[in-house]
């Protein structure tokens, strides 16, 4: 989709990126394993990487999952609980075309393949721009909805648009999430709050070598991270 290049990656290019990780000695680990490593409860392998995919698009199941399974890579998919089986309608105000989202059965299929499903809120709002009660509802209701649909505890949250403030972080903790991922571009370290973990974005224009460069060089966040006291 040329109108929203940051959300998409050409399928052959994605396959090349995944091959690059193995070729250069990166170890793809699950979010749960990363948590254990960051807490000092387990030793992570060399060059650990966690793969995350926002929104829960149908093309994760159709295009991404086969490539990940071929490599034996785990991943976390964040689903918008109130829009399962619908489309990414939140992009329409930006003049963009919505894409199809996985339904509950497809998310269960993803889960049965060994991937982790996390929450991406109920309706994909910018949490830092809504009232505190709405933040709590987006956190707690989405968690309950997904747990009911999946029959499994949902431990991981991703802030829509990366939008979060200290209220959202505390709400994530109150809801019972173990991790929260942001759009801060940096490497996660034991000094980070598990509920404001940084990530490095990959978009349509990134080649495999471009992703390698991001892994090596993009380690300083543009803004100070939010951390609970």
PDB file of C-alpha atoms in Angstrom:
ATOM      1  CA  UNK A   1       0.000   0.000   0.000  1.00  0.00           C
ATOM      2  CA  UNK A   2       1.975   3.063  -1.240  1.00  0.00           C
ATOM      3  CA  UNK A   3      -0.155   5.374   0.922  1.00  0.00           C
ATOM      4  CA  UNK A   4       1.040   3.808   4.155  1.00  0.00           C
ATOM      5  CA  UNK A   5       4.558   2.539   3.527  1.00  0.00           C
ATOM      6  CA  UNK A   6       5.498   2.344   7.203  1.00  0.00           C
ATOM      7  CA  UNK A   7       2.979  -0.476   7.792  1.00  0.00           C
ATOM      8  CA  UNK A   8       4.044  -2.887   5.062  1.00  0.00           C
ATOM      9  CA  UNK A   9       7.023  -4.898   3.889  1.00  0.00           C
ATOM     10  CA  UNK A  10       7.427  -6.633   0.528  1.00  0.00           C
ATOM     11  CA  UNK A  11       7.168 -10.388   1.135  1.00  0.00           C
ATOM     12  CA  UNK A  12      10.484 -11.427  -0.539  1.00  0.00           C
ATOM     13  CA  UNK A  13      12.231  -8.618   1.303  1.00  0.00           C
ATOM     14  CA  UNK A  14      10.796  -9.837   4.601  1.00  0.00           C
ATOM     15  CA  UNK A  15      12.056 -13.359   3.860  1.00  0.00           C
ATOM     16  CA  UNK A  16      15.513 -11.927   3.161  1.00  0.00           C
ATOM     17  CA  UNK A  17      15.443 -10.020   6.457  1.00  0.00           C
ATOM     18  CA  UNK A  18      14.623 -13.198   8.370  1.00  0.00           C
ATOM     19  CA  UNK A  19      17.440 -15.087   6.627  1.00  0.00           C
ATOM     20  CA  UNK A  20      19.813 -12.244   7.462  1.00  0.00           C
ATOM     21  CA  UNK A  21      19.149 -12.652  11.188  1.00  0.00           C
ATOM     22  CA  UNK A  22      20.341 -16.245  11.117  1.00  0.00           C
ATOM     23  CA  UNK A  23      23.263 -15.490   8.812  1.00  0.00           C
ATOM     24  CA  UNK A  24      24.647 -12.817  11.118  1.00  0.00           C
ATOM     25  CA  UNK A  25      24.251 -14.804  14.324  1.00  0.00           C
ATOM     26  CA  UNK A  26      21.095 -13.283  15.774  1.00  0.00           C
ATOM     27  CA  UNK A  27      18.927 -15.507  17.968  1.00  0.00           C
ATOM     28  CA  UNK A  28      15.185 -14.895  17.729  1.00  0.00           C
ATOM     29  CA  UNK A  29      13.588 -15.466  21.138  1.00  0.00           C
ATOM     30  CA  UNK A  30      10.042 -15.196  22.440  1.00  0.00           C
ATOM     31  CA  UNK A  31       8.847 -12.237  24.463  1.00  0.00           C
ATOM     32  CA  UNK A  32       8.564 -14.501  27.516  1.00  0.00           C
ATOM     33  CA  UNK A  33      12.183 -15.617  27.137  1.00  0.00           C
ATOM     34  CA  UNK A  34      13.274 -12.006  26.713  1.00  0.00           C
ATOM     35  CA  UNK A  35      11.468 -11.088  29.939  1.00  0.00           C
ATOM     36  CA  UNK A  36      13.273 -13.861  31.805  1.00  0.00           C
ATOM     37  CA  UNK A  37      16.579 -12.622  30.429  1.00  0.00           C
ATOM     38  CA  UNK A  38      15.922  -8.977  31.257  1.00  0.00           C
ATOM     39  CA  UNK A  39      14.927  -9.966  34.789  1.00  0.00           C
ATOM     40  CA  UNK A  40      18.110 -11.968  35.206  1.00  0.00           C
ATOM     41  CA  UNK A  41      16.172 -15.193  35.619  1.00  0.00           C
ATOM     42  CA  UNK A  42      17.679 -16.860  32.539  1.00  0.00           C
ATOM     43  CA  UNK A  43      20.648 -16.450  30.237  1.00  0.00           C
ATOM     44  CA  UNK A  44      19.754 -15.235  26.772  1.00  0.00           C
ATOM     45  CA  UNK A  45      21.581 -16.537  23.684  1.00  0.00           C
ATOM     46  CA  UNK A  46      23.970 -14.367  21.704  1.00  0.00           C
ATOM     47  CA  UNK A  47      22.414 -11.377  19.942  1.00  0.00           C
ATOM     48  CA  UNK A  48      18.823 -11.970  21.048  1.00  0.00           C
ATOM     49  CA  UNK A  49      16.012 -10.431  19.002  1.00  0.00           C
ATOM     50  CA  UNK A  50      12.251 -10.399  19.629  1.00  0.00           C
ATOM     51  CA  UNK A  51       9.935 -10.088  16.616  1.00  0.00           C
ATOM     52  CA  UNK A  52       6.672  -8.194  17.132  1.00  0.00           C
ATOM     53  CA  UNK A  53       3.832  -7.453  14.711  1.00  0.00           C
ATOM     54  CA  UNK A  54       1.188  -4.847  15.445  1.00  0.00           C
ATOM     55  CA  UNK A  55      -2.555  -4.831  14.708  1.00  0.00           C
ATOM     56  CA  UNK A  56      -3.167  -8.504  13.862  1.00  0.00           C
ATOM     57  CA  UNK A  57      -3.586  -8.258  10.103  1.00  0.00           C
ATOM     58  CA  UNK A  58      -4.789 -11.293   8.154  1.00  0.00           C
ATOM     59  CA  UNK A  59      -1.618 -11.153   6.091  1.00  0.00           C
ATOM     60  CA  UNK A  60       0.360 -12.135   9.184  1.00  0.00           C
ATOM     61  CA  UNK A  61      -1.273 -15.554   8.954  1.00  0.00           C
ATOM     62  CA  UNK A  62      -1.109 -15.722   5.169  1.00  0.00           C
ATOM     63  CA  UNK A  63       2.336 -14.269   4.454  1.00  0.00           C
ATOM     64  CA  UNK A  64       4.397 -13.820   7.607  1.00  0.00           C
ATOM     65  CA  UNK A  65       3.724 -16.983   9.601  1.00  0.00           C
ATOM     66  CA  UNK A  66       4.989 -19.374   6.879  1.00  0.00           C
ATOM     67  CA  UNK A  67       8.325 -17.545   6.711  1.00  0.00           C
ATOM     68  CA  UNK A  68       8.683 -17.511  10.494  1.00  0.00           C
ATOM     69  CA  UNK A  69       7.825 -21.222  10.726  1.00  0.00           C
ATOM     70  CA  UNK A  70      10.396 -22.019   8.040  1.00  0.00           C
ATOM     71  CA  UNK A  71      13.079 -20.447  10.231  1.00  0.00           C
ATOM     72  CA  UNK A  72      11.682 -21.715  13.523  1.00  0.00           C
ATOM     73  CA  UNK A  73      11.251 -18.165  14.827  1.00  0.00           C
ATOM     74  CA  UNK A  74       8.792 -17.230  17.594  1.00  0.00           C
ATOM     75  CA  UNK A  75       6.953 -13.911  17.401  1.00  0.00           C
ATOM     76  CA  UNK A  76       4.332 -11.831  19.184  1.00  0.00           C
ATOM     77  CA  UNK A  77       1.248 -10.496  17.387  1.00  0.00           C
ATOM     78  CA  UNK A  78      -0.726  -7.663  18.987  1.00  0.00           C
ATOM     79  CA  UNK A  79      -4.463  -7.755  18.214  1.00  0.00           C
ATOM     80  CA  UNK A  80      -7.047  -4.969  18.496  1.00  0.00           C
ATOM     81  CA  UNK A  81      -9.616  -6.834  20.588  1.00  0.00           C
ATOM     82  CA  UNK A  82     -12.693  -4.815  19.633  1.00  0.00           C
ATOM     83  CA  UNK A  83     -12.088  -5.140  15.884  1.00  0.00           C
ATOM     84  CA  UNK A  84     -11.417  -8.855  15.405  1.00  0.00           C
ATOM     85  CA  UNK A  85     -12.534  -9.968  11.962  1.00  0.00           C
ATOM     86  CA  UNK A  86     -13.031  -6.366  10.850  1.00  0.00           C
ATOM     87  CA  UNK A  87     -10.581  -3.864   9.338  1.00  0.00           C
ATOM     88  CA  UNK A  88      -8.061  -1.307  10.546  1.00  0.00           C
ATOM     89  CA  UNK A  89     -10.700   1.420  10.503  1.00  0.00           C
ATOM     90  CA  UNK A  90      -8.560   3.743  12.631  1.00  0.00           C
ATOM     91  CA  UNK A  91      -6.529   4.666   9.508  1.00  0.00           C
ATOM     92  CA  UNK A  92      -9.523   6.059   7.616  1.00  0.00           C
ATOM     93  CA  UNK A  93      -9.299   9.585   9.129  1.00  0.00           C
ATOM     94  CA  UNK A  94      -5.784   9.739   7.648  1.00  0.00           C
ATOM     95  CA  UNK A  95      -7.175   9.046   4.181  1.00  0.00           C
ATOM     96  CA  UNK A  96      -5.732   5.522   4.124  1.00  0.00           C
ATOM     97  CA  UNK A  97      -7.372   2.275   3.055  1.00  0.00           C
ATOM     98  CA  UNK A  98      -8.146  -0.127   5.942  1.00  0.00           C
ATOM     99  CA  UNK A  99      -6.786  -3.670   5.822  1.00  0.00           C
ATOM    100  CA  UNK A 100      -8.376  -6.913   7.007  1.00  0.00           C
ATOM    101  CA  UNK A 101      -7.755  -8.019  10.602  1.00  0.00           C
ATOM    102  CA  UNK A 102      -7.703 -11.599  11.873  1.00  0.00           C
ATOM    103  CA  UNK A 103     -10.802 -12.941  13.572  1.00  0.00           C
ATOM    104  CA  UNK A 104     -10.823 -14.968  16.787  1.00  0.00           C
ATOM    105  CA  UNK A 105     -10.472 -18.314  14.979  1.00  0.00           C
ATOM    106  CA  UNK A 106      -7.487 -17.047  13.007  1.00  0.00           C
ATOM    107  CA  UNK A 107      -5.842 -15.745  16.175  1.00  0.00           C
ATOM    108  CA  UNK A 108      -6.331 -19.163  17.761  1.00  0.00           C
ATOM    109  CA  UNK A 109      -4.681 -20.685  14.693  1.00  0.00           C
ATOM    110  CA  UNK A 110      -1.756 -18.305  15.093  1.00  0.00           C
ATOM    111  CA  UNK A 111      -1.527 -19.282  18.747  1.00  0.00           C
ATOM    112  CA  UNK A 112      -1.627 -22.998  17.882  1.00  0.00           C
ATOM    113  CA  UNK A 113       1.344 -22.432  15.571  1.00  0.00           C
ATOM    114  CA  UNK A 114       3.385 -21.374  18.592  1.00  0.00           C
ATOM    115  CA  UNK A 115       3.127 -17.612  18.268  1.00  0.00           C
ATOM    116  CA  UNK A 116       2.140 -15.328  21.137  1.00  0.00           C
ATOM    117  CA  UNK A 117      -0.934 -13.100  20.918  1.00  0.00           C
ATOM    118  CA  UNK A 118      -0.852  -9.863  22.877  1.00  0.00           C
ATOM    119  CA  UNK A 119      -3.258  -6.956  23.286  1.00  0.00           C
ATOM    120  CA  UNK A 120      -3.218  -3.780  21.202  1.00  0.00           C
ATOM    121  CA  UNK A 121      -6.170  -2.219  23.093  1.00  0.00           C
ATOM    122  CA  UNK A 122      -9.889  -2.408  22.307  1.00  0.00           C
ATOM    123  CA  UNK A 123     -10.124   0.278  19.626  1.00  0.00           C
ATOM    124  CA  UNK A 124      -6.567   1.500  18.812  1.00  0.00           C
ATOM    125  CA  UNK A 125      -6.687   5.006  20.384  1.00  0.00           C
ATOM    126  CA  UNK A 126      -3.765   7.267  21.220  1.00  0.00           C
ATOM    127  CA  UNK A 127      -3.758   6.470  24.921  1.00  0.00           C
ATOM    128  CA  UNK A 128      -1.834   9.567  25.977  1.00  0.00           C
ATOM    129  CA  UNK A 129      -4.648  11.688  24.516  1.00  0.00           C
ATOM    130  CA  UNK A 130      -7.648  10.106  26.263  1.00  0.00           C
ATOM    131  CA  UNK A 131      -8.936  10.276  29.831  1.00  0.00           C
ATOM    132  CA  UNK A 132      -7.668   7.975  32.561  1.00  0.00           C
ATOM    133  CA  UNK A 133     -10.828   5.885  32.747  1.00  0.00           C
ATOM    134  CA  UNK A 134     -10.697   5.221  28.983  1.00  0.00           C
ATOM    135  CA  UNK A 135      -7.070   4.126  29.323  1.00  0.00           C
ATOM    136  CA  UNK A 136      -7.978   1.613  32.035  1.00  0.00           C
ATOM    137  CA  UNK A 137     -10.882   0.278  29.974  1.00  0.00           C
ATOM    138  CA  UNK A 138      -8.772  -0.135  26.842  1.00  0.00           C
ATOM    139  CA  UNK A 139      -6.271  -2.132  28.899  1.00  0.00           C
ATOM    140  CA  UNK A 140      -8.549  -4.321  30.986  1.00  0.00           C
ATOM    141  CA  UNK A 141     -11.381  -4.980  28.535  1.00  0.00           C
ATOM    142  CA  UNK A 142      -9.038  -5.889  25.677  1.00  0.00           C
ATOM    143  CA  UNK A 143      -7.187  -8.313  27.929  1.00  0.00           C
ATOM    144  CA  UNK A 144     -10.418  -9.996  29.000  1.00  0.00           C
ATOM    145  CA  UNK A 145     -11.791 -10.159  25.466  1.00  0.00           C
ATOM    146  CA  UNK A 146      -8.657 -11.762  24.078  1.00  0.00           C
ATOM    147  CA  UNK A 147      -8.330 -14.198  26.954  1.00  0.00           C
ATOM    148  CA  UNK A 148     -11.932 -15.282  26.397  1.00  0.00           C
ATOM    149  CA  UNK A 149     -11.282 -15.720  22.667  1.00  0.00           C
ATOM    150  CA  UNK A 150      -7.976 -17.546  23.063  1.00  0.00           C
ATOM    151  CA  UNK A 151      -8.536 -19.536  26.246  1.00  0.00           C
ATOM    152  CA  UNK A 152      -5.136 -18.430  27.443  1.00  0.00           C
ATOM    153  CA  UNK A 153      -3.717 -15.643  29.593  1.00  0.00           C
ATOM    154  CA  UNK A 154      -2.639 -12.512  27.704  1.00  0.00           C
ATOM    155  CA  UNK A 155       0.499 -11.051  29.277  1.00  0.00           C
ATOM    156  CA  UNK A 156       1.768  -8.603  26.692  1.00  0.00           C
ATOM    157  CA  UNK A 157       0.502  -5.195  25.557  1.00  0.00           C
ATOM    158  CA  UNK A 158       1.507  -2.823  22.776  1.00  0.00           C
ATOM    159  CA  UNK A 159       0.629   0.883  22.974  1.00  0.00           C
ATOM    160  CA  UNK A 160      -1.213   1.910  19.777  1.00  0.00           C
ATOM    161  CA  UNK A 161       0.849   4.423  17.786  1.00  0.00           C
ATOM    162  CA  UNK A 162       3.407   4.072  20.602  1.00  0.00           C
ATOM    163  CA  UNK A 163       1.312   6.673  22.437  1.00  0.00           C
ATOM    164  CA  UNK A 164       1.675   6.320  26.199  1.00  0.00           C
ATOM    165  CA  UNK A 165       2.250   8.313  29.363  1.00  0.00           C
ATOM    166  CA  UNK A 166       2.754   7.381  32.998  1.00  0.00           C
ATOM    167  CA  UNK A 167      -1.021   6.869  33.404  1.00  0.00           C
ATOM    168  CA  UNK A 168      -0.986   4.253  30.650  1.00  0.00           C
ATOM    169  CA  UNK A 169       2.017   2.505  32.163  1.00  0.00           C
ATOM    170  CA  UNK A 170       0.355   2.277  35.573  1.00  0.00           C
ATOM    171  CA  UNK A 171      -2.890   1.107  33.930  1.00  0.00           C
ATOM    172  CA  UNK A 172      -0.978  -1.664  32.135  1.00  0.00           C
ATOM    173  CA  UNK A 173       0.465  -2.772  35.466  1.00  0.00           C
ATOM    174  CA  UNK A 174      -2.958  -2.666  37.133  1.00  0.00           C
ATOM    175  CA  UNK A 175      -4.443  -4.738  34.324  1.00  0.00           C
ATOM    176  CA  UNK A 176      -1.828  -7.419  34.914  1.00  0.00           C
ATOM    177  CA  UNK A 177       0.348  -7.124  31.814  1.00  0.00           C
ATOM    178  CA  UNK A 178       3.953  -8.280  32.076  1.00  0.00           C
ATOM    179  CA  UNK A 179       5.298  -6.191  29.207  1.00  0.00           C
ATOM    180  CA  UNK A 180       4.339  -3.130  27.226  1.00  0.00           C
ATOM    181  CA  UNK A 181       6.040  -2.238  23.957  1.00  0.00           C
ATOM    182  CA  UNK A 182       6.511   1.294  22.667  1.00  0.00           C
ATOM    183  CA  UNK A 183       7.843   2.938  19.508  1.00  0.00           C
ATOM    184  CA  UNK A 184      11.000   4.265  21.170  1.00  0.00           C
ATOM    185  CA  UNK A 185      13.909   3.214  18.951  1.00  0.00           C
ATOM    186  CA  UNK A 186      16.513   1.578  21.142  1.00  0.00           C
ATOM    187  CA  UNK A 187      17.800  -1.701  22.546  1.00  0.00           C
ATOM    188  CA  UNK A 188      15.980  -3.153  25.533  1.00  0.00           C
ATOM    189  CA  UNK A 189      18.188  -3.516  28.611  1.00  0.00           C
ATOM    190  CA  UNK A 190      17.660  -4.639  32.231  1.00  0.00           C
ATOM    191  CA  UNK A 191      17.437  -0.938  33.128  1.00  0.00           C
ATOM    192  CA  UNK A 192      14.216  -0.592  31.131  1.00  0.00           C
ATOM    193  CA  UNK A 193      10.760  -0.778  32.662  1.00  0.00           C
ATOM    194  CA  UNK A 194       9.226  -3.963  31.221  1.00  0.00           C
ATOM    195  CA  UNK A 195       6.049  -1.975  30.570  1.00  0.00           C
ATOM    196  CA  UNK A 196       7.837   0.561  28.339  1.00  0.00           C
ATOM    197  CA  UNK A 197      10.134  -1.588  26.232  1.00  0.00           C
ATOM    198  CA  UNK A 198      11.705   0.075  23.178  1.00  0.00           C
ATOM    199  CA  UNK A 199      11.522  -1.402  19.661  1.00  0.00           C
ATOM    200  CA  UNK A 200      13.151  -0.842  16.295  1.00  0.00           C
ATOM    201  CA  UNK A 201      10.643  -0.371  13.449  1.00  0.00           C
ATOM    202  CA  UNK A 202      11.027  -2.076  10.078  1.00  0.00           C
ATOM    203  CA  UNK A 203       9.132  -0.622   7.128  1.00  0.00           C
ATOM    204  CA  UNK A 204       8.711  -1.156   3.409  1.00  0.00           C
ATOM    205  CA  UNK A 205      11.910   0.584   2.394  1.00  0.00           C
ATOM    206  CA  UNK A 206      14.254  -1.425   4.623  1.00  0.00           C
ATOM    207  CA  UNK A 207      16.432  -4.021   2.917  1.00  0.00           C
ATOM    208  CA  UNK A 208      17.981  -6.883   4.877  1.00  0.00           C
ATOM    209  CA  UNK A 209      21.171  -4.842   5.222  1.00  0.00           C
ATOM    210  CA  UNK A 210      19.090  -1.868   6.322  1.00  0.00           C
ATOM    211  CA  UNK A 211      17.603  -3.942   9.118  1.00  0.00           C
ATOM    212  CA  UNK A 212      21.083  -5.127  10.078  1.00  0.00           C
ATOM    213  CA  UNK A 213      22.190  -1.498  10.297  1.00  0.00           C
ATOM    214  CA  UNK A 214      19.249  -0.697  12.574  1.00  0.00           C
ATOM    215  CA  UNK A 215      20.144  -3.617  14.824  1.00  0.00           C
ATOM    216  CA  UNK A 216      23.743  -2.463  15.120  1.00  0.00           C
ATOM    217  CA  UNK A 217      23.428   1.306  15.197  1.00  0.00           C
ATOM    218  CA  UNK A 218      19.991   2.554  16.257  1.00  0.00           C
ATOM    219  CA  UNK A 219      20.461   2.270  20.012  1.00  0.00           C
ATOM    220  CA  UNK A 220      19.676   5.723  21.420  1.00  0.00           C
ATOM    221  CA  UNK A 221      16.000   6.664  21.931  1.00  0.00           C
ATOM    222  CA  UNK A 222      14.891  10.039  20.598  1.00  0.00           C
ATOM    223  CA  UNK A 223      13.031  10.775  23.841  1.00  0.00           C
ATOM    224  CA  UNK A 224      13.701   9.763  27.449  1.00  0.00           C
ATOM    225  CA  UNK A 225      11.853   6.550  28.289  1.00  0.00           C
ATOM    226  CA  UNK A 226       8.993   6.587  30.771  1.00  0.00           C
ATOM    227  CA  UNK A 227       9.801   4.397  33.771  1.00  0.00           C
ATOM    228  CA  UNK A 228       7.899   3.742  36.948  1.00  0.00           C
ATOM    229  CA  UNK A 229       9.644   4.701  40.167  1.00  0.00           C
TER     230      UNK A 229
END
